[in-house]
Coordinates of C-alpha atoms in Angstrom, one line a residue:
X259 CA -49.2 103.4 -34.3
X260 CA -51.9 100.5 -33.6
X261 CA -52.5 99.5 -29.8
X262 CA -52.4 96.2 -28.7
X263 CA -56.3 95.8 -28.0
X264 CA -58.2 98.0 -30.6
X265 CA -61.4 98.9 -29.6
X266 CA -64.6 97.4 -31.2
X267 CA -67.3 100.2 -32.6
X268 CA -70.9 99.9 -32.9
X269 CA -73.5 101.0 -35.2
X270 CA -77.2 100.6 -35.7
X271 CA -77.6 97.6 -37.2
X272 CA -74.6 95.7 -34.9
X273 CA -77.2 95.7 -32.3
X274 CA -81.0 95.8 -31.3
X275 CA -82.8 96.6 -28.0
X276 CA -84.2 93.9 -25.5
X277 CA -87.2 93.8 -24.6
X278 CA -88.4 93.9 -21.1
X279 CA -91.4 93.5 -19.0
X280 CA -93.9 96.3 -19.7
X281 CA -97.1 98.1 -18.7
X282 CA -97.0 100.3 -21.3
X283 CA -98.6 101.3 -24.5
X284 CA -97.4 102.9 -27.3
X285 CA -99.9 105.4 -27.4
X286 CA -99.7 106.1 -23.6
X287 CA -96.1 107.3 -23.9
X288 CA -94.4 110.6 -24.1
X289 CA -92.3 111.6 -26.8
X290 CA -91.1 114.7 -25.3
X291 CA -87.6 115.6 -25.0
X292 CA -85.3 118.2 -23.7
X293 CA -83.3 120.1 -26.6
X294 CA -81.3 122.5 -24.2
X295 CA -81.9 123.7 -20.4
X296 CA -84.5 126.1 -22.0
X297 CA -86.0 124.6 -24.7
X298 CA -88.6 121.4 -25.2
X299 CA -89.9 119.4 -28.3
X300 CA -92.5 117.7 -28.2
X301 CA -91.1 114.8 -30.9
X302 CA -87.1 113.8 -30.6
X303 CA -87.2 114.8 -34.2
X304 CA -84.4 117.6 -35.5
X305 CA -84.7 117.8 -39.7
X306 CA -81.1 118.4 -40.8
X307 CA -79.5 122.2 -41.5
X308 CA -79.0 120.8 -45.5
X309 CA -79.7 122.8 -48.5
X310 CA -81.6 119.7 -49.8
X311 CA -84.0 119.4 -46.4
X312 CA -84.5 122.6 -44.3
X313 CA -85.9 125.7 -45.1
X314 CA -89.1 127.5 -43.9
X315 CA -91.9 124.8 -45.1
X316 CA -90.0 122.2 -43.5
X317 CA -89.0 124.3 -40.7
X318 CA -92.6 125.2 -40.1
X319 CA -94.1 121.2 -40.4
X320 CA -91.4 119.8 -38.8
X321 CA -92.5 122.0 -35.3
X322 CA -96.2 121.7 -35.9
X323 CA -95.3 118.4 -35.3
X324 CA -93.4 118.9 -32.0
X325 CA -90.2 118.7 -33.8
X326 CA -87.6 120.9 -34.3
X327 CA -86.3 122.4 -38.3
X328 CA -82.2 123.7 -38.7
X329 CA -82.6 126.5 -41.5
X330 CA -79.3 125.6 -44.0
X331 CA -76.7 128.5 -44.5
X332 CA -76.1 127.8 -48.4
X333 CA -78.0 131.1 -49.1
X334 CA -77.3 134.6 -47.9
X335 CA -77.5 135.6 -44.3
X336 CA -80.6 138.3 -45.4
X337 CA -82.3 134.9 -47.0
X338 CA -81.6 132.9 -44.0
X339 CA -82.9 135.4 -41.8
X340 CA -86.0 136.1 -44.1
X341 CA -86.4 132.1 -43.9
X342 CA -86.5 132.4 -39.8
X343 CA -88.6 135.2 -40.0
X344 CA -90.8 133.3 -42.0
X345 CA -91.7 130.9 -39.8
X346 CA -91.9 132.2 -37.0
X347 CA -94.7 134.6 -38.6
X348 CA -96.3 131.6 -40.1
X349 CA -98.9 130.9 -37.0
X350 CA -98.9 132.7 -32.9
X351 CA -101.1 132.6 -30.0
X352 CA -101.4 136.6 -30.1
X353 CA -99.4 138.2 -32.7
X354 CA -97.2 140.7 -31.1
X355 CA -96.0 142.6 -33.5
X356 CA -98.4 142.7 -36.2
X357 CA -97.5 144.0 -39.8
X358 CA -99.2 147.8 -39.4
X359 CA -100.3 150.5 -41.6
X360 CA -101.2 154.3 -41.6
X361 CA -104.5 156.5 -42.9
X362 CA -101.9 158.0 -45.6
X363 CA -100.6 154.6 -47.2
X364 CA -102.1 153.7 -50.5
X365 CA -104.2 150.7 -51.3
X366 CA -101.3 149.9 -54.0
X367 CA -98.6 149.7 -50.5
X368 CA -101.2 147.7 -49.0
X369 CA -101.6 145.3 -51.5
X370 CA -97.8 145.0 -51.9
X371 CA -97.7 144.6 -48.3
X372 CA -100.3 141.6 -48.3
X373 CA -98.8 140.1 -51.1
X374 CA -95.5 140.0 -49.5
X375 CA -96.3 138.5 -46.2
X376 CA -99.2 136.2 -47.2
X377 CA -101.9 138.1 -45.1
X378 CA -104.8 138.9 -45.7
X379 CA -105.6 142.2 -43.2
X380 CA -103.9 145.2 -41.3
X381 CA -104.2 147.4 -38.3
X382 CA -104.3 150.7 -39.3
X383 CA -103.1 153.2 -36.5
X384 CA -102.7 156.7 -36.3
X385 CA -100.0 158.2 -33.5
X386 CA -99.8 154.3 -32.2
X387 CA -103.4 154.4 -31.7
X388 CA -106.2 151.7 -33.5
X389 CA -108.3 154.1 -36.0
X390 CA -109.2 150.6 -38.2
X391 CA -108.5 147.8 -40.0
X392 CA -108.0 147.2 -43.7
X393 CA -108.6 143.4 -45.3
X394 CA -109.5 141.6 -48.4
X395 CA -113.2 142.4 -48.3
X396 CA -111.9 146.3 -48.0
X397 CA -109.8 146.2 -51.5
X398 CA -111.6 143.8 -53.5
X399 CA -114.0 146.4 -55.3
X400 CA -111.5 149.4 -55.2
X401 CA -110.0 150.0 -59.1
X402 CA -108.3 152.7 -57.8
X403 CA -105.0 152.0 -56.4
X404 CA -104.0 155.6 -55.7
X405 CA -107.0 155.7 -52.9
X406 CA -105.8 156.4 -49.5
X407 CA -106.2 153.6 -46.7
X408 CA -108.4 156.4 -44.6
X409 CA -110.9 155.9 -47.7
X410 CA -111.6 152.3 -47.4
X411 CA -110.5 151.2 -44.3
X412 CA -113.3 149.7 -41.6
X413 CA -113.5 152.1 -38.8
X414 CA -116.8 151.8 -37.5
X415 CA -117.8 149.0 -34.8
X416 CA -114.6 148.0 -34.8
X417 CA -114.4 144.6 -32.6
X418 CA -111.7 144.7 -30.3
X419 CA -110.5 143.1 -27.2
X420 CA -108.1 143.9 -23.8
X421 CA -104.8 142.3 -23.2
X422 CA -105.2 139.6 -21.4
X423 CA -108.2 137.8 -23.1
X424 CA -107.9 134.3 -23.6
X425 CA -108.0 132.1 -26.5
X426 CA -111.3 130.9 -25.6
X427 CA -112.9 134.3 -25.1
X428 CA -111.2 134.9 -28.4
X429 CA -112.7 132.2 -30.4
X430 CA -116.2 133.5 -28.8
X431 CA -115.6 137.2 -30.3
X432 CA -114.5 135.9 -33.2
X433 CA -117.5 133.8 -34.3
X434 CA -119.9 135.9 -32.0
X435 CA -119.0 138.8 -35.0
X436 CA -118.0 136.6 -37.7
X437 CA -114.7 138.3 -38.3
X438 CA -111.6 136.3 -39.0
X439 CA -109.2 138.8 -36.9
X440 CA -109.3 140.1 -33.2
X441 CA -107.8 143.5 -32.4
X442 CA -106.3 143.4 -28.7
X443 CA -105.9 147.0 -27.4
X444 CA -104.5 148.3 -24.5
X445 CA -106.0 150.8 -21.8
X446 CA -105.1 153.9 -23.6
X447 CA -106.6 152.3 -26.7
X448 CA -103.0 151.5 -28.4
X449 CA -103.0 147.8 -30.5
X450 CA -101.0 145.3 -28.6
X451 CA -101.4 142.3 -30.8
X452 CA -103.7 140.5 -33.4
X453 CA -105.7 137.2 -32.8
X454 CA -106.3 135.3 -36.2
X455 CA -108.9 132.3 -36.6
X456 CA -106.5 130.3 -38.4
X457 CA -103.8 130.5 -35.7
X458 CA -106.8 129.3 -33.3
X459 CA -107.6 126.9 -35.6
X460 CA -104.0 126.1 -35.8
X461 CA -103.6 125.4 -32.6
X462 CA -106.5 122.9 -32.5
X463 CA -105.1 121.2 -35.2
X464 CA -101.3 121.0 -34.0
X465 CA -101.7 120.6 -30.6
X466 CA -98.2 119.1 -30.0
X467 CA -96.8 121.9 -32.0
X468 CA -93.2 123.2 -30.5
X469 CA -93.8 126.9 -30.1
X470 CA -92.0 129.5 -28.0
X471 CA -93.5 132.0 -24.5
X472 CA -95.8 133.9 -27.7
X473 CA -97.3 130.6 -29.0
X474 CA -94.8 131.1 -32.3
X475 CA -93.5 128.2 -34.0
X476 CA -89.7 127.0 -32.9
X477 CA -87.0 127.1 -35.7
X478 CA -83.2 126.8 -35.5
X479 CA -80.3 128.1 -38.1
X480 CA -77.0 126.9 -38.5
X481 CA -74.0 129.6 -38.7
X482 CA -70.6 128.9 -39.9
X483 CA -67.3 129.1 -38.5
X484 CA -66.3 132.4 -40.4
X485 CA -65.3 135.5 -38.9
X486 CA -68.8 137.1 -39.5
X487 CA -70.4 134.6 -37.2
X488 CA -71.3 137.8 -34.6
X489 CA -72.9 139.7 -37.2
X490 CA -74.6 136.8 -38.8
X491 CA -75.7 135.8 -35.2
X492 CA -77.7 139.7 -34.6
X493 CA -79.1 139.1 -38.1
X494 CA -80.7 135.1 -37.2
X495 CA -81.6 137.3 -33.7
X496 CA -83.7 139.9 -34.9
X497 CA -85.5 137.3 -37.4
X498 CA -87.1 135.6 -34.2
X499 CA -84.5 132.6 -34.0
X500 CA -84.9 130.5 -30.8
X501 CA -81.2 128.2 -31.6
X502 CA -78.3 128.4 -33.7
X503 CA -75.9 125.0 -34.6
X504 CA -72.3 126.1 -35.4
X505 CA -72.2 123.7 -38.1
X506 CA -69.3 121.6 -39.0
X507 CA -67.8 118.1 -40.4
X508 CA -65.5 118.2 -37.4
X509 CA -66.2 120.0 -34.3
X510 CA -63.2 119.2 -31.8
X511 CA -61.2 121.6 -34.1
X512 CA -59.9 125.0 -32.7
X513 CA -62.1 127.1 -35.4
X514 CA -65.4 125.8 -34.0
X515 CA -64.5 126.4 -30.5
X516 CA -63.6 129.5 -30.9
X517 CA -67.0 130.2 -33.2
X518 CA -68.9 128.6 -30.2
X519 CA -67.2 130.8 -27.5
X520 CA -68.0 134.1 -29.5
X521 CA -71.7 133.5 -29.9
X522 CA -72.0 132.8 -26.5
X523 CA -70.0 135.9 -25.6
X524 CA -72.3 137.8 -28.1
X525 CA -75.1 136.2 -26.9
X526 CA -75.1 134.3 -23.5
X527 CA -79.4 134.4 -24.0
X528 CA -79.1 132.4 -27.1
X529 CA -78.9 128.5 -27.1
X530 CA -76.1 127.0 -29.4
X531 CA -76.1 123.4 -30.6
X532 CA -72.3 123.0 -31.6
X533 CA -71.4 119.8 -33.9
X534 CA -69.9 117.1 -34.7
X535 CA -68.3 115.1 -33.1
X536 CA -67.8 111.4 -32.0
X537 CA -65.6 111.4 -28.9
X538 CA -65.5 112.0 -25.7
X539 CA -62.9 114.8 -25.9
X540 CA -64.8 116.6 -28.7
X541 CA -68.0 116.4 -26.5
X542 CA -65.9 118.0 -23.5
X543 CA -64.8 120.5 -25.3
X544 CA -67.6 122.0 -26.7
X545 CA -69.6 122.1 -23.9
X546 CA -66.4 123.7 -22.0
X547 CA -66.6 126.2 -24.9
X548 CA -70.7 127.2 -23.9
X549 CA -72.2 124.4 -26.3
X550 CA -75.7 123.8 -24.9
X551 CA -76.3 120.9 -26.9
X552 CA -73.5 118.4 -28.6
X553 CA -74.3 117.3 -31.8
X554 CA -72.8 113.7 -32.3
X555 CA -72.0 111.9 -35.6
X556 CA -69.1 111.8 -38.3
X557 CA -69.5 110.1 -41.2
X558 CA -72.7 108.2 -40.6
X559 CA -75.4 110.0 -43.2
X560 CA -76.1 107.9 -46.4
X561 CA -74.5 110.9 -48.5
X562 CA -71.9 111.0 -46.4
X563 CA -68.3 110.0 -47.9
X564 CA -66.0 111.2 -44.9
X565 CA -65.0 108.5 -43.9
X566 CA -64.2 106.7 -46.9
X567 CA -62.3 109.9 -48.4
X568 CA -60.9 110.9 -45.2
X569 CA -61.0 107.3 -43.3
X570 CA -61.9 108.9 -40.4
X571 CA -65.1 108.1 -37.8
X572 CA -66.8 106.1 -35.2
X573 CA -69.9 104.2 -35.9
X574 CA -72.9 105.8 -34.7
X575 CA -73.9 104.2 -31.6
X576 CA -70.4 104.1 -29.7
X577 CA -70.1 107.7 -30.8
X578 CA -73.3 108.4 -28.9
X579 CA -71.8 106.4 -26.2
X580 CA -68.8 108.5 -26.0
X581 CA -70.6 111.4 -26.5
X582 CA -73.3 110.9 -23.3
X583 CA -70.5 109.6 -21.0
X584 CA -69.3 112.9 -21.0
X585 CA -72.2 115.2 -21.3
X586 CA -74.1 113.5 -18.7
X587 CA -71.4 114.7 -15.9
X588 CA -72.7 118.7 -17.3
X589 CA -76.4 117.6 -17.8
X590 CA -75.9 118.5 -21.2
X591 CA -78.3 116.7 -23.9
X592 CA -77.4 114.9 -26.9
X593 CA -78.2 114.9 -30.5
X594 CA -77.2 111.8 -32.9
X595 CA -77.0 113.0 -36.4
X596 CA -77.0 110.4 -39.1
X597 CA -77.7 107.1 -40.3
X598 CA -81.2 107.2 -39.7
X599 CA -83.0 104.3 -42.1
X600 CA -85.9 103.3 -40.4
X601 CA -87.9 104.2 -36.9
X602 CA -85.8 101.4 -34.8
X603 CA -82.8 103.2 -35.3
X604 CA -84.9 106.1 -33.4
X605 CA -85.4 103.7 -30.7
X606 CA -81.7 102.5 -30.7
X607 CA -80.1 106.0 -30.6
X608 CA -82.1 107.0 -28.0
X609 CA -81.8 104.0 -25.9
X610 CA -78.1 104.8 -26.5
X611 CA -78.4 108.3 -24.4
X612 CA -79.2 110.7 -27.1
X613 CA -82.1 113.4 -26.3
X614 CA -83.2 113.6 -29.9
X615 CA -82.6 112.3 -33.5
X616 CA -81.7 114.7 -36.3
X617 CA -82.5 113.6 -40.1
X618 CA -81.9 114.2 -43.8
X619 CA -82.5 111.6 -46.1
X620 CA -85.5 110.5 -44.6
X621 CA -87.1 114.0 -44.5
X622 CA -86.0 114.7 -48.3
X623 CA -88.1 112.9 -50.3
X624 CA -91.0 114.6 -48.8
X625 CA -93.2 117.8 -50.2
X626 CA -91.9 120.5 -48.3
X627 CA -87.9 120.4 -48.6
X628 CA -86.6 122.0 -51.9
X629 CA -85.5 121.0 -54.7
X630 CA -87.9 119.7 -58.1
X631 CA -89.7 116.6 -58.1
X632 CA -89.4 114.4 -61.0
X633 CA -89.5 111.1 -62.5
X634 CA -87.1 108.1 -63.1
X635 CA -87.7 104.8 -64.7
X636 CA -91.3 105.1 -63.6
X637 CA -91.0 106.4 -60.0
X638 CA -90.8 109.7 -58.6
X639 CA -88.0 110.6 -56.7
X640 CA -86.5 114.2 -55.0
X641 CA -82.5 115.4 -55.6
X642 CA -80.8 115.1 -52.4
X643 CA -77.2 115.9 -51.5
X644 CA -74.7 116.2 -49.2
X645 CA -73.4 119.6 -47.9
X646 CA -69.9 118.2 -48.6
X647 CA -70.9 117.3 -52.0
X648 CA -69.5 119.4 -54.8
X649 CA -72.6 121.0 -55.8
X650 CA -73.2 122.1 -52.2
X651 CA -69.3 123.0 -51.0
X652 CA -69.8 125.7 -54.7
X653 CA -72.8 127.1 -53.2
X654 CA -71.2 128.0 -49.9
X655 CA -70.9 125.0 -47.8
X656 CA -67.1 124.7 -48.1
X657 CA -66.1 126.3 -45.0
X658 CA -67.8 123.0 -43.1
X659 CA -65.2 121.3 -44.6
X660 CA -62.3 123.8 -43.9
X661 CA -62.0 124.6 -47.6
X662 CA -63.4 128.1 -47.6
X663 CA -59.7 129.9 -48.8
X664 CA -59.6 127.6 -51.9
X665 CA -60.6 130.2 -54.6
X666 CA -60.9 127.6 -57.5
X667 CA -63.6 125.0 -57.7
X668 CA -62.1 122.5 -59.5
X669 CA -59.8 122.5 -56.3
X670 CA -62.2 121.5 -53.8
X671 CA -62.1 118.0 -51.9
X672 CA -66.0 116.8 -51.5
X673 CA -66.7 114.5 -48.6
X674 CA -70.7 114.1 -49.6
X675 CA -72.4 113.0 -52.9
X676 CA -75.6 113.9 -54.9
X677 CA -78.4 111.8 -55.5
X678 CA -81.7 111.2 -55.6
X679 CA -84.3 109.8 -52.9
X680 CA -87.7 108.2 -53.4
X681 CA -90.7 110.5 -53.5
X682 CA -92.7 110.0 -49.7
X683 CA -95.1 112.5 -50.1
X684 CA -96.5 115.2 -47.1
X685 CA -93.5 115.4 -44.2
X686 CA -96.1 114.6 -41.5
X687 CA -97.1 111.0 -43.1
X688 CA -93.0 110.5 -42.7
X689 CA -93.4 112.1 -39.3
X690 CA -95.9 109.7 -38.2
X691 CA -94.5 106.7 -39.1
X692 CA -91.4 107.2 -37.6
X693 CA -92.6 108.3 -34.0
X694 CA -95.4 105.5 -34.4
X695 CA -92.0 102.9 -34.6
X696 CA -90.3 104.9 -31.9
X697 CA -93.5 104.9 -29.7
X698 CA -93.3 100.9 -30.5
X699 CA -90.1 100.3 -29.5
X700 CA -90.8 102.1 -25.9
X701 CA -93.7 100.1 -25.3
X702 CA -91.5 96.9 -25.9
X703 CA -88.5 97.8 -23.4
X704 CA -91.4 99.0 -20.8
X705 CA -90.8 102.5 -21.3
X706 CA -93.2 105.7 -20.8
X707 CA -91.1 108.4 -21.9
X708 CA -88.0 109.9 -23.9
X709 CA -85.7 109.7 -20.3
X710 CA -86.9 106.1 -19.2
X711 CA -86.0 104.7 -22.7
X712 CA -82.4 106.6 -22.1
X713 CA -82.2 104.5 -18.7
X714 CA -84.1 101.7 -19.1
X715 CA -82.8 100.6 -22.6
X716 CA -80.4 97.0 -23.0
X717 CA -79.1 95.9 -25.8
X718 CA -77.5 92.8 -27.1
X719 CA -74.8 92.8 -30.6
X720 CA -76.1 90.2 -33.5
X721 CA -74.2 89.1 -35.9
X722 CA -74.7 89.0 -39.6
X723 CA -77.2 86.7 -39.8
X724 CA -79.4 88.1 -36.6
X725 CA -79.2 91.2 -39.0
X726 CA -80.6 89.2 -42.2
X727 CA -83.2 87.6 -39.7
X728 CA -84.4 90.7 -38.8
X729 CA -85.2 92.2 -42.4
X730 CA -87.7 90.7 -44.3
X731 CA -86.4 87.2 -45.7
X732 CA -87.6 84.5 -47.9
X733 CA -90.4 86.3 -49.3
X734 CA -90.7 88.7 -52.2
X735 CA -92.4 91.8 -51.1
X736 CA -95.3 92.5 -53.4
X737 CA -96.7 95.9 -51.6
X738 CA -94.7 98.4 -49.9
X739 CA -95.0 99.2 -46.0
X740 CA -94.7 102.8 -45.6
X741 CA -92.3 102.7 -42.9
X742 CA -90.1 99.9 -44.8
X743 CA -87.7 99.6 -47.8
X744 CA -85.1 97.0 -48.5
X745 CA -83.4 99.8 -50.8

């Protein structure tokens, strides 16, 4: 039945921030925001847990750049947990648990083993203890793959260092000897870790880079709602994973908070993003259920179709609205998922209340997400799809949806589409653009960081001409802004 007063919803482009006196500069503010009670980014910036966006090369550019990446589920658990594993082996302060051999493996294990993880040198040990190290230089004249690694291993002079050395002291070492890894030993001459010159080098290069207490990159996974969600959870554990989101289209249902309430129970250690919603209720509930982070939005992603299929939703910003009323009475953050076009919808959603921004379509397009590039009409573009769309729901997304029991395909209701996006090249061009609007936006409304911007911001609702007067108008745009499209 219709009350008397329906309430008015907002989204993005209903409104724009005011701005305000300011003393600040865009590059003098801080972008850093707070995920969960125990974890940080350095960028509001979450890539989306879609088999089009996230998996390990996104995961891994989207933290190098203070970010945060959501490894999809569309694959088996042992390939989402590979995926995690992968990036959180991709760079590290000290490796502290490096990939080890034995005097009795052969160079043909070795080579397998190098091959496999992308590296190019390993410990060897003997009864725990350093005895050498076999590398590239090692195997590159042997023919014979039989050879044992006591034949060709270095042993002699080995370089090594005590725990506790710095990362200065290790750079020193490294280029006093002109080796390319650092053994760190213990007392009783047992390896404790592995310094690399590329994660130093790393580390100079991504200095923002989201990374855990070992100086490993941060990555998330998503889990489903299915009764597997424990044993699925132990697997995304022992890969290194620092959050899980118990992913679903509509999370003020009794599934997720019961799928939420047993991950906690299995794992109170773990942090849990638990999503979506777009109420105040939904919110509440979650978090009542052990969510450390609410992940707001139904129906607002540009392959969305919920709420057209469904007609169900809340435009973006009161949802966010909704959302922090509640959460803000647990000091619990925020995440707005969807309808994300350009960087001053960053600004907006944040000014809104939430903590941080997660995106698909924008990421997408870019080099690192899967999928094939190809061409159309003379452009390039990159296949992009909703996980309610068909294609997705087939490969395993269903239960998001609550249509996991329906055994035949041609069964299943979508609530997404497949399409295509426009080809934008390295994610951290895409990156940069958007925190360089965001960092804009905070200078304007006199804002220094992520929380001011959450206090500080006012807005004011336009109508439909305030929104044609703020896109480009009367002109015909003869070269492309890289942080702009009409389209």
């Amino acid at each position: 039945m219709l009350p008397d007063n329906i309430e008015i919803a907002f989204t993005f482009d209903d409104l724009l921030l005011c701005p305000a006196a300011s003393k600040i500069l865009p590059s003098e503010v801080s972008l850093s925001t707070r995920l969960t009670n125990t974890i940080d980014l350095n960028a509001p910036l979450i890539s989306a847990a879609m088999d089009s966006v996230t998996e390990h090369r996104t995961a891994i550019a989207m933290a190098r750049e203070g970010g945060l990446g959501i490894i999809h589920k569309n694959m088996s658990i042992e390939q989402q947990a590979k995926e995690v594993e992968r990036v959180k082996k991709s760079e590290s302060g000290m490796i502290i648990d490096p990939i080890t051999v034995t005097e009795t493996h052969s160079v043909a294990e070795v080579e397998k083993i190098m091959a496999r993880y992308k590296i190019s040198g390993l410990p060897v040990l003997r009864n725990c203890k350093l005895v050498g190290i076999v590398t590239n230089r090692d195997l590159r004249f042997v023919s014979d793959d039989d050879l044992r690694v006591g034949d060709v291993m270095t042993s002699k002079n080995l370089v090594t260092a005590k725990v506790g050395i710095d990362l200065e002291h290790s750079k020193a070492l490294l280029h006093e000897h002109r080796i390319e890894k650092l053994l760190i030993v213990d007392d009783n001459g047992n390896l404790s870790g592995l310094i690399t010159i590329k994660d130093l080098e790393k580390i100079k290069k991504y200095p923002l880079a989201a990374k855990d207490d070992m100086g490993r990159l941060l990555v998330g996974a998503a889990l489903g709602v299915g009764n597997d969600i424990e044993e699925n959870g132990q697997k995304l554990v022992d890969a290194g994973v620092d959050i899980v989101v118990v992913d679903s289209a509509h999370g003020h249902s009794q599934g997720v908070l019961l799928a939420v309430e047993k991950i906690k129970g299995a794992f109170p250690d773990l942090p849990v993003i638990a999503g979506n919603v777009a109420t105040g209720e939904g919110t509440e509930a979650l978090i009542k259920a052990g969510a450390n982070c609410v992940k707001v939005g139904v129906g607002p992603g540009s392959i969305c179709t919920t709420r057209i299929v469904a007609g169900v939703g809340v435009p973006q910003m009161t949802a966010i609205q909704k959302a922090v009323e509640v959460a803000s009475k647990y000091d619990v953050p925020i995440i707005s998922d969807g309808g994300i076009k350009h960087s001053g919808e960053l600004a907006k959603a944040i000014g809104g209340g939430a903590h941080a921004i997660m995106i698909g379509s924008l990421f997408a397009g870019t080099d690192e997400t899967p999928g094939e590039t190809f061409l159309y009409q003379g452009r390039t573009y990159k296949g992009y799809r909703g996980m309610g769309s068909l294609g997705a729901m087939r490969k395993g997304s269903s239960d998001r949806y609550f249509q996991s029991e329906i055994s035949s395909q041609s069964k299943l209701v979508p609530e997404g589409i497949e399409g295509k996006v426009p080809y934008r090249g390295p994610l951290a061009n895409v990156i940069y653009q958007l925190l360089g609007g965001l960092r804009s936006g905070m200078g304007y409304v006199g804002a220094g960081t992520i929380e001011e911007l959450r206090e500080k911001a006012k807005f004011v609702k336009i109508s439909s001409s305030g929104l044609r007067e703020s896109h480009v108008h009367d002109v015909i745009i003869t070269k492309e802004a890289p942080n702009y499209r009409t389209a």
